[in-house]
Amino acid sequence: VIKNSLTDKKGNSLCESRYSYPYVTSNDGSSVSAFADALDRINSQIKDYVNSRVQLYKLGTSDDFKVPPQITGYYSVNRFSSELFSISFIFSEIMPDGAVRETRMNYNLDILLDSNDVTLDAIMNDAVSAVNGMIFAKQEAGKLPALYSNYEKLVESTINSSWSVQSDGILFFFPAGTIAPTSSGPIEIFIGNSELSSLLSEYGKILLSITK
């Protein structure tokens, strides 16, 4: 768990940050160096993200802020198998005007191939069309709030950072303001294992252990 406090010359708080990240050890003597290196790379990106947000407030003063900015984050392991590791980092940032900014960062690793990053295009056949089709169907059925009129293009431009592998399927999470007005909240599209079979590549079926 990392805790940091940025203060001005008078010692007043400019920004507080608190977040956590994982590490790996082996309890049976097996080599986990590739996985450990992958986690270190991810953790470095998370640190860089938090530091970049903190830097935005470095030149300010407490008088400039309605409330002291705060950045808090945690991680959630979505799936961990002998083939695949999926983790999401969720950040909540209280802005100087009191508004809240939500950010989610997803990472999916192929454990079998030296913990290399997994791309959505590698495991799914035309994920954009599949997700947009599901969004359209849900919207027609009245199961989604208002979306931007050009949501299809917004899905295409953001989908590669919006997916994670769960124990029973793939979740596409679009933060508030991404493909719909902020007032609509985040948009989630979940494709369960039973629906994924026809959408996955052969590589994707192996990673997700779907044989049908």
Short mmCIF file of C-alpha atoms in Angstrom, two decimals:
data_model
loop_
_atom_site.label_atom_id
_atom_site.label_comp_id
_atom_site.label_asym_id
_atom_site.label_seq_id
_atom_site.Cartn_x
_atom_site.Cartn_y
_atom_site.Cartn_z
CA VAL A 1 0.00 0.00 0.00
CA ILE A 2 1.44 3.37 -1.06
CA LYS A 3 0.50 6.56 0.79
CA ASN A 4 1.76 9.98 -0.27
CA SER A 5 0.96 13.55 0.72
CA LEU A 6 1.77 16.60 -1.41
CA THR A 7 1.96 19.87 0.53
CA ASP A 8 2.63 23.49 -0.33
CA LYS A 9 5.37 25.67 1.18
CA LYS A 10 3.14 26.42 4.17
CA GLY A 11 2.61 22.73 4.87
CA ASN A 12 -0.98 22.76 3.70
CA SER A 13 -2.20 19.65 1.93
CA LEU A 14 -2.38 19.91 -1.86
CA CYS A 15 -3.12 16.28 -2.67
CA GLU A 16 -3.38 12.97 -0.84
CA SER A 17 -2.89 9.67 -2.67
CA ARG A 18 -3.33 6.12 -1.46
CA TYR A 19 -3.32 2.97 -3.59
CA SER A 20 -2.15 -0.60 -3.61
CA TYR A 21 -0.59 -3.04 -6.04
CA PRO A 22 0.23 -6.76 -5.95
CA TYR A 23 3.44 -8.75 -5.90
CA VAL A 24 4.10 -12.46 -6.36
CA THR A 25 6.10 -15.11 -4.53
CA SER A 26 6.39 -18.85 -5.04
CA ASN A 27 5.57 -21.24 -2.21
CA ASP A 28 6.77 -24.39 -3.99
CA GLY A 29 10.09 -23.29 -5.50
CA SER A 30 8.77 -22.93 -9.04
CA SER A 31 9.99 -20.02 -11.15
CA VAL A 32 7.70 -17.01 -11.22
CA SER A 33 10.23 -14.58 -12.68
CA ALA A 34 8.29 -13.87 -15.89
CA PHE A 35 5.09 -13.24 -13.95
CA ALA A 36 6.93 -11.13 -11.38
CA ASP A 37 8.49 -9.04 -14.16
CA ALA A 38 5.06 -8.53 -15.74
CA LEU A 39 3.59 -7.39 -12.43
CA ASP A 40 6.53 -5.03 -11.87
CA ARG A 41 5.88 -3.48 -15.28
CA ILE A 42 2.19 -3.05 -14.48
CA ASN A 43 2.94 -1.63 -11.04
CA SER A 44 5.35 0.86 -12.61
CA GLN A 45 2.60 2.04 -14.96
CA ILE A 46 0.21 2.42 -12.03
CA LYS A 47 2.78 4.50 -10.11
CA ASP A 48 3.35 6.66 -13.19
CA TYR A 49 -0.40 7.21 -13.56
CA VAL A 50 -0.84 8.32 -9.93
CA ASN A 51 2.26 10.53 -10.07
CA SER A 52 1.03 12.18 -13.27
CA ARG A 53 -2.29 13.01 -11.60
CA VAL A 54 -0.57 14.34 -8.47
CA GLN A 55 1.68 16.57 -10.59
CA LEU A 56 -1.40 18.41 -11.84
CA TYR A 57 -1.80 19.90 -8.36
CA LYS A 58 1.86 20.56 -7.61
CA LEU A 59 1.82 24.23 -8.58
CA GLY A 60 -1.47 25.00 -6.87
CA THR A 61 -2.15 26.28 -3.38
CA SER A 62 -4.73 25.19 -0.86
CA ASP A 63 -6.52 28.49 -1.51
CA ASP A 64 -7.10 27.39 -5.11
CA PHE A 65 -9.00 24.27 -4.08
CA LYS A 66 -12.55 24.04 -2.87
CA VAL A 67 -11.59 20.66 -1.34
CA PRO A 68 -8.15 19.02 -1.05
CA PRO A 69 -7.73 16.65 -4.02
CA GLN A 70 -7.56 12.97 -3.11
CA ILE A 71 -6.63 9.95 -5.21
CA THR A 72 -7.49 6.51 -3.89
CA GLY A 73 -7.12 3.21 -5.70
CA TYR A 74 -7.33 -0.51 -5.26
CA TYR A 75 -6.97 -3.58 -7.44
CA SER A 76 -9.24 -6.52 -8.12
CA VAL A 77 -8.04 -9.85 -9.50
CA ASN A 78 -10.71 -10.84 -12.00
CA ARG A 79 -9.32 -14.22 -13.01
CA PHE A 80 -6.19 -16.20 -12.17
CA SER A 81 -5.66 -19.59 -13.80
CA SER A 82 -2.73 -21.56 -15.18
CA GLU A 83 -3.45 -19.91 -18.56
CA LEU A 84 -4.58 -16.38 -17.81
CA PHE A 85 -4.26 -13.56 -15.28
CA SER A 86 -6.67 -10.60 -15.39
CA ILE A 87 -6.48 -7.66 -13.00
CA SER A 88 -8.21 -4.27 -12.80
CA PHE A 89 -7.06 -1.15 -10.94
CA ILE A 90 -9.89 1.17 -9.92
CA PHE A 91 -9.15 4.79 -9.02
CA SER A 92 -11.41 7.44 -7.51
CA GLU A 93 -10.12 11.00 -7.65
CA ILE A 94 -11.76 13.86 -5.79
CA MET A 95 -11.12 16.94 -7.90
CA PRO A 96 -10.44 20.45 -6.47
CA ASP A 97 -14.03 21.48 -7.25
CA GLY A 98 -15.43 18.47 -5.38
CA ALA A 99 -16.30 16.46 -8.50
CA VAL A 100 -15.27 12.78 -8.59
CA ARG A 101 -13.28 11.29 -11.47
CA GLU A 102 -13.38 7.50 -11.87
CA THR A 103 -10.69 5.60 -13.78
CA ARG A 104 -10.28 1.88 -14.41
CA MET A 105 -7.14 0.26 -15.83
CA ASN A 106 -7.30 -3.35 -17.02
CA TYR A 107 -4.46 -5.79 -17.63
CA ASN A 108 -4.71 -9.31 -19.08
CA LEU A 109 -1.69 -11.60 -19.20
CA ASP A 110 -1.01 -14.92 -20.92
CA ILE A 111 0.61 -17.01 -18.20
CA LEU A 112 1.61 -19.72 -20.69
CA LEU A 113 3.56 -17.29 -22.90
CA ASP A 114 5.86 -15.67 -20.35
CA SER A 115 3.05 -13.50 -19.00
CA ASN A 116 2.80 -11.48 -22.20
CA ASP A 117 -0.02 -8.98 -22.66
CA VAL A 118 -3.16 -10.36 -24.28
CA THR A 119 -4.87 -8.18 -26.87
CA LEU A 120 -8.60 -8.25 -27.46
CA ASP A 121 -8.14 -8.76 -31.19
CA ALA A 122 -6.11 -11.89 -30.48
CA ILE A 123 -8.84 -13.64 -28.49
CA MET A 124 -12.06 -12.33 -30.05
CA ASN A 125 -13.30 -12.15 -33.61
CA ASP A 126 -14.62 -8.62 -34.27
CA ALA A 127 -15.29 -7.65 -30.66
CA VAL A 128 -16.42 -4.16 -31.67
CA SER A 129 -19.32 -5.48 -33.75
CA ALA A 130 -20.30 -7.95 -31.03
CA VAL A 131 -20.36 -5.33 -28.28
CA ASN A 132 -22.12 -2.71 -30.40
CA GLY A 133 -24.71 -5.32 -31.34
CA MET A 134 -25.38 -6.11 -27.70
CA ILE A 135 -25.58 -2.42 -26.81
CA PHE A 136 -28.09 -1.82 -29.61
CA ALA A 137 -30.23 -4.77 -28.50
CA LYS A 138 -30.22 -3.62 -24.87
CA GLN A 139 -31.05 -0.07 -25.91
CA GLU A 140 -33.96 -1.25 -28.06
CA ALA A 141 -35.24 -3.25 -25.10
CA GLY A 142 -35.03 -0.20 -22.84
CA LYS A 143 -32.32 -1.76 -20.67
CA LEU A 144 -29.76 1.01 -21.09
CA PRO A 145 -29.82 4.73 -20.21
CA ALA A 146 -29.22 7.45 -22.78
CA LEU A 147 -26.13 6.95 -24.96
CA TYR A 148 -24.20 9.35 -27.15
CA SER A 149 -25.47 9.30 -30.73
CA ASN A 150 -22.03 8.22 -31.97
CA TYR A 151 -21.53 5.54 -29.32
CA GLU A 152 -20.52 2.94 -31.93
CA LYS A 153 -17.40 4.92 -32.84
CA LEU A 154 -16.69 5.65 -29.18
CA VAL A 155 -16.87 1.93 -28.40
CA GLU A 156 -14.40 1.25 -31.21
CA SER A 157 -11.94 3.86 -29.91
CA THR A 158 -12.07 2.78 -26.25
CA ILE A 159 -12.79 -0.95 -26.31
CA ASN A 160 -9.14 -2.08 -26.10
CA SER A 161 -8.81 -0.53 -22.63
CA SER A 162 -12.30 -1.46 -21.44
CA TRP A 163 -12.24 -5.26 -21.21
CA SER A 164 -11.31 -7.78 -18.56
CA VAL A 165 -11.67 -11.54 -18.26
CA GLN A 166 -13.89 -12.73 -15.43
CA SER A 167 -14.38 -16.25 -14.09
CA ASP A 168 -17.46 -16.75 -16.26
CA GLY A 169 -16.96 -14.49 -19.27
CA ILE A 170 -15.64 -11.15 -20.53
CA LEU A 171 -16.72 -7.81 -19.08
CA PHE A 172 -16.65 -4.57 -21.06
CA PHE A 173 -16.77 -1.61 -18.68
CA PHE A 174 -17.16 1.88 -20.12
CA PRO A 175 -16.73 4.56 -17.42
CA ALA A 176 -19.28 7.34 -17.07
CA GLY A 177 -18.87 9.86 -19.85
CA THR A 178 -17.16 7.42 -22.23
CA ILE A 179 -19.99 6.25 -24.49
CA ALA A 180 -22.86 7.88 -22.61
CA PRO A 181 -23.39 11.16 -20.73
CA THR A 182 -21.90 11.24 -17.25
CA SER A 183 -25.44 11.35 -15.84
CA SER A 184 -26.05 7.87 -17.31
CA GLY A 185 -23.28 6.39 -15.20
CA PRO A 186 -20.92 3.63 -16.36
CA ILE A 187 -22.07 1.18 -19.04
CA GLU A 188 -21.33 -2.53 -18.59
CA ILE A 189 -21.64 -5.20 -21.25
CA PHE A 190 -21.02 -8.77 -20.10
CA ILE A 191 -20.64 -11.72 -22.47
CA GLY A 192 -20.91 -15.04 -20.64
CA ASN A 193 -18.96 -18.15 -21.52
CA SER A 194 -21.97 -19.75 -23.18
CA GLU A 195 -22.21 -16.82 -25.61
CA LEU A 196 -18.47 -16.44 -26.15
CA SER A 197 -17.77 -19.70 -27.97
CA SER A 198 -18.76 -18.42 -31.42
CA LEU A 199 -16.97 -15.09 -30.83
CA LEU A 200 -13.58 -16.40 -29.69
CA SER A 201 -10.55 -17.25 -31.79
CA GLU A 202 -8.92 -20.63 -31.24
CA TYR A 203 -6.32 -18.88 -29.12
CA GLY A 204 -9.06 -17.24 -27.09
CA LYS A 205 -10.76 -20.58 -26.46
CA ILE A 206 -7.52 -21.99 -25.09
CA LEU A 207 -6.91 -19.03 -22.76
CA LEU A 208 -10.46 -19.03 -21.45
CA SER A 209 -10.68 -22.84 -21.34
CA ILE A 210 -13.78 -22.92 -23.55
CA THR A 211 -13.93 -26.05 -25.64
CA LYS A 212 -17.40 -25.90 -27.21
#
